[in-house]
PDB file of C-alpha atoms and ligand atoms in Angstrom:
ATOM      1  CA  UNK A1346     -72.666  22.312 -53.751  1.00  0.00           C
ATOM      2  CA  UNK A1347     -73.610  19.558 -51.365  1.00  0.00           C
ATOM      3  CA  UNK A1348     -76.065  21.129 -48.890  1.00  0.00           C
ATOM      4  CA  UNK A1349     -74.272  19.757 -45.819  1.00  0.00           C
ATOM      5  CA  UNK A1350     -70.988  21.292 -46.973  1.00  0.00           C
ATOM      6  CA  UNK A1351     -72.499  24.755 -46.582  1.00  0.00           C
ATOM      7  CA  UNK A1352     -72.178  24.243 -42.800  1.00  0.00           C
ATOM      8  CA  UNK A1353     -68.389  24.170 -43.222  1.00  0.00           C
ATOM      9  CA  UNK A1354     -68.046  27.336 -45.296  1.00  0.00           C
ATOM     10  CA  UNK A1355     -66.395  30.373 -43.730  1.00  0.00           C
ATOM     11  CA  UNK A1356     -65.951  34.024 -44.581  1.00  0.00           C
ATOM     12  CA  UNK A1357     -62.514  34.679 -46.131  1.00  0.00           C
ATOM     13  CA  UNK A1358     -62.176  38.107 -44.492  1.00  0.00           C
ATOM     14  CA  UNK A1359     -59.477  38.373 -41.786  1.00  0.00           C
ATOM     15  CA  UNK A1360     -61.760  38.441 -38.743  1.00  0.00           C
ATOM     16  CA  UNK A1361     -62.491  35.661 -36.263  1.00  0.00           C
ATOM     17  CA  UNK A1362     -63.562  32.614 -38.205  1.00  0.00           C
ATOM     18  CA  UNK A1363     -67.270  32.808 -38.952  1.00  0.00           C
ATOM     19  CA  UNK A1364     -69.813  30.562 -40.608  1.00  0.00           C
ATOM     20  CA  UNK A1365     -71.886  31.875 -43.533  1.00  0.00           C
ATOM     21  CA  UNK A1366     -75.665  32.049 -43.659  1.00  0.00           C
ATOM     22  CA  UNK A1367     -77.135  30.434 -46.774  1.00  0.00           C
ATOM     23  CA  UNK A1368     -80.260  31.635 -48.553  1.00  0.00           C
ATOM     24  CA  UNK A1369     -80.828  29.015 -51.257  1.00  0.00           C
ATOM     25  CA  UNK A1370     -82.702  30.047 -54.411  1.00  0.00           C
ATOM     26  CA  UNK A1371     -82.637  26.768 -56.262  1.00  0.00           C
ATOM     27  CA  UNK A1372     -81.918  23.218 -55.097  1.00  0.00           C
ATOM     28  CA  UNK A1373     -81.466  20.011 -57.090  1.00  0.00           C
ATOM     29  CA  UNK A1374     -81.933  17.165 -54.637  1.00  0.00           C
ATOM     30  CA  UNK A1375     -79.317  17.751 -51.931  1.00  0.00           C
ATOM     31  CA  UNK A1376     -77.298  20.109 -54.106  1.00  0.00           C
ATOM     32  CA  UNK A1377     -77.598  23.902 -53.864  1.00  0.00           C
ATOM     33  CA  UNK A1378     -77.455  25.303 -57.419  1.00  0.00           C
ATOM     34  CA  UNK A1379     -77.985  29.019 -56.824  1.00  0.00           C
ATOM     35  CA  UNK A1380     -78.285  31.134 -53.732  1.00  0.00           C
ATOM     36  CA  UNK A1381     -76.713  33.778 -51.569  1.00  0.00           C
ATOM     37  CA  UNK A1382     -74.306  33.446 -48.670  1.00  0.00           C
ATOM     38  CA  UNK A1383     -73.825  36.130 -46.066  1.00  0.00           C
ATOM     39  CA  UNK A1384     -71.302  36.692 -43.274  1.00  0.00           C
ATOM     40  CA  UNK A1385     -72.917  37.689 -39.949  1.00  0.00           C
ATOM     41  CA  UNK A1386     -69.655  39.297 -38.744  1.00  0.00           C
ATOM     42  CA  UNK A1387     -68.668  41.672 -41.573  1.00  0.00           C
ATOM     43  CA  UNK A1388     -71.836  41.656 -43.669  1.00  0.00           C
ATOM     44  CA  UNK A1389     -70.106  40.553 -46.856  1.00  0.00           C
ATOM     45  CA  UNK A1390     -72.322  38.603 -49.247  1.00  0.00           C
ATOM     46  CA  UNK A1391     -71.498  36.080 -51.945  1.00  0.00           C
ATOM     47  CA  UNK A1392     -73.492  34.670 -54.848  1.00  0.00           C
ATOM     48  CA  UNK A1393     -73.533  30.918 -55.221  1.00  0.00           C
ATOM     49  CA  UNK A1394     -73.866  30.180 -58.940  1.00  0.00           C
ATOM     50  CA  UNK A1395     -73.951  26.873 -60.857  1.00  0.00           C
ATOM     51  CA  UNK A1396     -73.344  25.234 -57.488  1.00  0.00           C
ATOM     52  CA  UNK A1397     -70.001  27.012 -57.008  1.00  0.00           C
ATOM     53  CA  UNK A1398     -69.072  29.174 -54.002  1.00  0.00           C
ATOM     54  CA  UNK A1399     -66.486  31.737 -55.162  1.00  0.00           C
ATOM     55  CA  UNK A1400     -65.088  33.618 -52.163  1.00  0.00           C
ATOM     56  CA  UNK A1401     -62.973  35.870 -54.413  1.00  0.00           C
ATOM     57  CA  UNK A1402     -59.276  36.246 -55.113  1.00  0.00           C
ATOM     58  CA  UNK A1403     -58.622  32.831 -56.647  1.00  0.00           C
ATOM     59  CA  UNK A1404     -55.284  32.639 -58.499  1.00  0.00           C
ATOM     60  CA  UNK A1405     -55.360  32.209 -62.272  1.00  0.00           C
ATOM     61  CA  UNK A1406     -55.813  28.617 -63.386  1.00  0.00           C
ATOM     62  CA  UNK A1407     -52.554  26.683 -63.396  1.00  0.00           C
ATOM     63  CA  UNK A1408     -51.319  25.268 -66.679  1.00  0.00           C
ATOM     64  CA  UNK A1409     -49.660  22.430 -64.801  1.00  0.00           C
ATOM     65  CA  UNK A1410     -51.160  18.966 -64.658  1.00  0.00           C
ATOM     66  CA  UNK A1411     -50.916  16.723 -61.654  1.00  0.00           C
ATOM     67  CA  UNK A1412     -48.225  14.033 -61.641  1.00  0.00           C
ATOM     68  CA  UNK A1413     -50.192  12.036 -59.085  1.00  0.00           C
ATOM     69  CA  UNK A1414     -52.598   9.201 -59.800  1.00  0.00           C
ATOM     70  CA  UNK A1415     -55.856   8.591 -57.958  1.00  0.00           C
ATOM     71  CA  UNK A1416     -54.239   5.456 -56.481  1.00  0.00           C
ATOM     72  CA  UNK A1417     -51.273   7.523 -55.172  1.00  0.00           C
ATOM     73  CA  UNK A1418     -53.655  10.015 -53.616  1.00  0.00           C
ATOM     74  CA  UNK A1419     -55.791   7.355 -51.950  1.00  0.00           C
ATOM     75  CA  UNK A1420     -52.892   5.370 -50.511  1.00  0.00           C
ATOM     76  CA  UNK A1421     -50.956   8.399 -49.265  1.00  0.00           C
ATOM     77  CA  UNK A1422     -53.868  10.321 -47.774  1.00  0.00           C
ATOM     78  CA  UNK A1423     -54.764   7.103 -45.926  1.00  0.00           C
ATOM     79  CA  UNK A1424     -58.464   7.513 -45.154  1.00  0.00           C
ATOM     80  CA  UNK A1425     -59.734   4.318 -43.627  1.00  0.00           C
ATOM     81  CA  UNK A1426     -63.432   4.001 -44.149  1.00  0.00           C
ATOM     82  CA  UNK A1427     -66.310   6.238 -45.230  1.00  0.00           C
ATOM     83  CA  UNK A1428     -67.511   9.573 -43.870  1.00  0.00           C
ATOM     84  CA  UNK A1429     -66.324  13.144 -43.761  1.00  0.00           C
ATOM     85  CA  UNK A1430     -64.644  15.287 -46.382  1.00  0.00           C
ATOM     86  CA  UNK A1431     -61.520  15.164 -48.543  1.00  0.00           C
ATOM     87  CA  UNK A1432     -60.276  18.424 -50.101  1.00  0.00           C
ATOM     88  CA  UNK A1433     -58.471  18.467 -53.472  1.00  0.00           C
ATOM     89  CA  UNK A1434     -56.686  21.761 -54.204  1.00  0.00           C
ATOM     90  CA  UNK A1435     -55.703  22.812 -57.744  1.00  0.00           C
ATOM     91  CA  UNK A1436     -55.050  20.621 -60.804  1.00  0.00           C
ATOM     92  CA  UNK A1437     -55.060  17.401 -58.741  1.00  0.00           C
ATOM     93  CA  UNK A1438     -58.855  17.803 -58.514  1.00  0.00           C
ATOM     94  CA  UNK A1439     -59.057  16.534 -62.118  1.00  0.00           C
ATOM     95  CA  UNK A1440     -58.636  13.041 -60.575  1.00  0.00           C
ATOM     96  CA  UNK A1441     -61.820  13.345 -58.540  1.00  0.00           C
ATOM     97  CA  UNK A1442     -63.890  10.642 -60.234  1.00  0.00           C
ATOM     98  CA  UNK A1443     -61.302   7.933 -59.587  1.00  0.00           C
ATOM     99  CA  UNK A1444     -60.552   9.275 -56.096  1.00  0.00           C
ATOM    100  CA  UNK A1445     -64.289   9.034 -55.358  1.00  0.00           C
ATOM    101  CA  UNK A1446     -64.426   5.443 -56.608  1.00  0.00           C
ATOM    102  CA  UNK A1447     -61.472   4.494 -54.369  1.00  0.00           C
ATOM    103  CA  UNK A1448     -62.925   6.271 -51.314  1.00  0.00           C
ATOM    104  CA  UNK A1449     -66.628   5.377 -51.171  1.00  0.00           C
ATOM    105  CA  UNK A1450     -68.681   7.397 -48.713  1.00  0.00           C
ATOM    106  CA  UNK A1451     -66.174  10.252 -48.515  1.00  0.00           C
ATOM    107  CA  UNK A1452     -67.483  13.622 -49.765  1.00  0.00           C
ATOM    108  CA  UNK A1453     -65.078  15.418 -52.113  1.00  0.00           C
ATOM    109  CA  UNK A1454     -64.479  19.162 -52.262  1.00  0.00           C
ATOM    110  CA  UNK A1455     -62.435  20.733 -55.068  1.00  0.00           C
ATOM    111  CA  UNK A1456     -60.743  24.063 -54.333  1.00  0.00           C
ATOM    112  CA  UNK A1457     -59.739  26.035 -57.456  1.00  0.00           C
ATOM    113  CA  UNK A1458     -59.969  22.984 -59.741  1.00  0.00           C
ATOM    114  CA  UNK A1459     -59.329  23.118 -63.505  1.00  0.00           C
ATOM    115  CA  UNK A1460     -62.184  24.680 -65.463  1.00  0.00           C
ATOM    116  CA  UNK A1461     -63.375  21.301 -66.754  1.00  0.00           C
ATOM    117  CA  UNK A1462     -64.230  20.136 -63.222  1.00  0.00           C
ATOM    118  CA  UNK A1463     -67.866  21.175 -62.799  1.00  0.00           C
ATOM    119  CA  UNK A1464     -69.797  21.157 -59.551  1.00  0.00           C
ATOM    120  CA  UNK A1465     -72.014  18.063 -59.562  1.00  0.00           C
ATOM    121  CA  UNK A1466     -73.542  15.448 -57.303  1.00  0.00           C
ATOM    122  CA  UNK A1467     -70.097  13.839 -56.907  1.00  0.00           C
ATOM    123  CA  UNK A1468     -68.003  16.899 -56.154  1.00  0.00           C
ATOM    124  CA  UNK A1469     -68.521  20.344 -54.688  1.00  0.00           C
ATOM    125  CA  UNK A1470     -66.489  23.178 -56.221  1.00  0.00           C
ATOM    126  CA  UNK A1471     -65.188  26.123 -54.206  1.00  0.00           C
ATOM    127  CA  UNK A1472     -62.937  28.960 -55.367  1.00  0.00           C
ATOM    128  CA  UNK A1473     -60.885  31.541 -53.507  1.00  0.00           C
ATOM    129  CA  UNK A1474     -57.596  33.145 -52.572  1.00  0.00           C
ATOM    130  CA  UNK A1475     -57.570  30.892 -49.508  1.00  0.00           C
ATOM    131  CA  UNK A1476     -59.529  27.785 -48.557  1.00  0.00           C
ATOM    132  CA  UNK A1477     -62.906  29.208 -47.443  1.00  0.00           C
ATOM    133  CA  UNK A1478     -63.721  26.305 -45.140  1.00  0.00           C
ATOM    134  CA  UNK A1479     -63.662  26.152 -41.341  1.00  0.00           C
ATOM    135  CA  UNK A1480     -60.571  24.994 -39.485  1.00  0.00           C
ATOM    136  CA  UNK A1481     -60.290  21.308 -38.575  1.00  0.00           C
ATOM    137  CA  UNK A1482     -63.203  20.343 -40.772  1.00  0.00           C
ATOM    138  CA  UNK A1483     -61.854  17.737 -43.236  1.00  0.00           C
ATOM    139  CA  UNK A1484     -60.209  14.308 -43.026  1.00  0.00           C
ATOM    140  CA  UNK A1485     -57.538  15.045 -45.609  1.00  0.00           C
ATOM    141  CA  UNK A1486     -56.168  17.781 -47.868  1.00  0.00           C
ATOM    142  CA  UNK A1487     -54.345  17.169 -51.158  1.00  0.00           C
ATOM    143  CA  UNK A1488     -52.371  20.239 -52.248  1.00  0.00           C
ATOM    144  CA  UNK A1489     -51.588  19.940 -55.943  1.00  0.00           C
ATOM    145  CA  UNK A1490     -49.087  21.939 -57.962  1.00  0.00           C
ATOM    146  CA  UNK A1491     -48.363  24.851 -57.628  1.00  0.00           C
ATOM    147  CA  UNK A1492     -50.168  25.259 -54.283  1.00  0.00           C
ATOM    148  CA  UNK A1493     -47.864  22.855 -52.419  1.00  0.00           C
ATOM    149  CA  UNK A1494     -44.922  25.197 -53.033  1.00  0.00           C
ATOM    150  CA  UNK A1495     -46.668  28.198 -51.438  1.00  0.00           C
ATOM    151  CA  UNK A1496     -46.347  28.495 -47.618  1.00  0.00           C
ATOM    152  CA  UNK A1497     -49.639  30.413 -47.385  1.00  0.00           C
ATOM    153  CA  UNK A1498     -51.549  27.518 -48.912  1.00  0.00           C
ATOM    154  CA  UNK A1499     -49.624  24.953 -46.828  1.00  0.00           C
ATOM    155  CA  UNK A1500     -50.577  26.928 -43.699  1.00  0.00           C
ATOM    156  CA  UNK A1501     -54.215  26.921 -44.815  1.00  0.00           C
ATOM    157  CA  UNK A1502     -54.153  23.157 -45.470  1.00  0.00           C
ATOM    158  CA  UNK A1503     -52.667  22.549 -41.999  1.00  0.00           C
ATOM    159  CA  UNK A1504     -55.468  24.689 -40.539  1.00  0.00           C
ATOM    160  CA  UNK A1505     -58.161  22.824 -42.452  1.00  0.00           C
ATOM    161  CA  UNK A1506     -57.293  19.228 -41.625  1.00  0.00           C
ATOM    162  CA  UNK A1507     -58.523  17.488 -38.474  1.00  0.00           C
ATOM    163  CA  UNK A1508     -55.810  16.972 -35.822  1.00  0.00           C
ATOM    164  CA  UNK A1509     -53.572  14.003 -36.571  1.00  0.00           C
ATOM    165  CA  UNK A1510     -54.888  13.533 -40.108  1.00  0.00           C
ATOM    166  CA  UNK A1511     -52.928  14.075 -43.293  1.00  0.00           C
ATOM    167  CA  UNK A1512     -51.947  16.701 -45.812  1.00  0.00           C
ATOM    168  CA  UNK A1513     -50.476  15.424 -49.086  1.00  0.00           C
ATOM    169  CA  UNK A1514     -48.419  17.875 -51.118  1.00  0.00           C
ATOM    170  CA  UNK A1515     -47.159  17.785 -54.677  1.00  0.00           C
ATOM    171  CA  UNK A1516     -44.068  19.957 -54.283  1.00  0.00           C
ATOM    172  CA  UNK A1517     -40.834  20.548 -52.416  1.00  0.00           C
ATOM    173  CA  UNK A1518     -40.452  19.865 -48.692  1.00  0.00           C
ATOM    174  CA  UNK A1519     -42.943  21.982 -46.663  1.00  0.00           C
ATOM    175  CA  UNK A1520     -41.899  24.410 -43.875  1.00  0.00           C
ATOM    176  CA  UNK A1521     -41.100  22.558 -40.637  1.00  0.00           C
ATOM    177  CA  UNK A1522     -43.295  24.776 -38.511  1.00  0.00           C
ATOM    178  CA  UNK A1523     -46.406  23.905 -40.539  1.00  0.00           C
ATOM    179  CA  UNK A1524     -46.203  20.200 -41.383  1.00  0.00           C
ATOM    180  CA  UNK A1525     -44.792  17.220 -39.495  1.00  0.00           C
ATOM    181  CA  UNK A1526     -43.537  15.254 -42.504  1.00  0.00           C
ATOM    182  CA  UNK A1527     -44.103  11.490 -42.351  1.00  0.00           C
ATOM    183  CA  UNK A1528     -42.565  10.688 -45.734  1.00  0.00           C
ATOM    184  CA  UNK A1529     -41.365  12.425 -48.877  1.00  0.00           C
ATOM    185  CA  UNK A1530     -39.996  11.236 -52.204  1.00  0.00           C
ATOM    186  CA  UNK A1531     -39.979  12.322 -55.824  1.00  0.00           C
ATOM    187  CA  UNK A1532     -41.521  15.748 -55.265  1.00  0.00           C
ATOM    188  CA  UNK A1533     -44.372  14.468 -53.097  1.00  0.00           C
ATOM    189  CA  UNK A1534     -44.697  14.702 -49.322  1.00  0.00           C
ATOM    190  CA  UNK A1535     -47.222  13.594 -46.761  1.00  0.00           C
ATOM    191  CA  UNK A1536     -47.543  14.704 -43.168  1.00  0.00           C
ATOM    192  CA  UNK A1537     -49.791  16.029 -40.440  1.00  0.00           C
ATOM    193  CA  UNK A1538     -50.640  19.635 -39.691  1.00  0.00           C
ATOM    194  CA  UNK A1539     -48.855  21.355 -36.796  1.00  0.00           C
ATOM    195  CA  UNK A1540     -51.641  23.850 -36.113  1.00  0.00           C
TER     196      UNK A1540
HETATM  197 ZN1   ZN B2094     -66.969  38.160 -42.808  1.00  0.00          ZN
END
């Protein structure tokens, strides 16, 4: 996990959003490999292992593959220029190397990626039953299958993205109260969060 990303982590428990305190055990350059994270509000602690923060409750790995290409993702999410974070949720995270090449200077975070996506210098891996990152902390969220068909995950993506920036979903039309849809076609939609 990229050390600076640890500032964006939050406790998944349903209390007021709180940061987590990191006690790193082992670093590799700017990557935290093992350590402990603790919530100052509820006292819950988490082990960070092999660079991965697992906040608990992640759904079983999806057997579905993404129908998107890295080019689709880059064009539709529409980041102009370097800086900040882009979150890839579910199987779509398997595209991360090409997404990184097309978006230089943007830090990638994979949430519940396929098993073969390992935390490394190029991508930070996070797991959970929700997105354990602070609200309004990333420049874009790509919700892959099957997450883009689940209103709870759409609500979390809308919470996560910075105001006015985009959520890209690989699924049916999202609920109107969560996403202001800019365009949709062929089982893919893109819009801005309404929260
Ligand atoms: Zn907590």
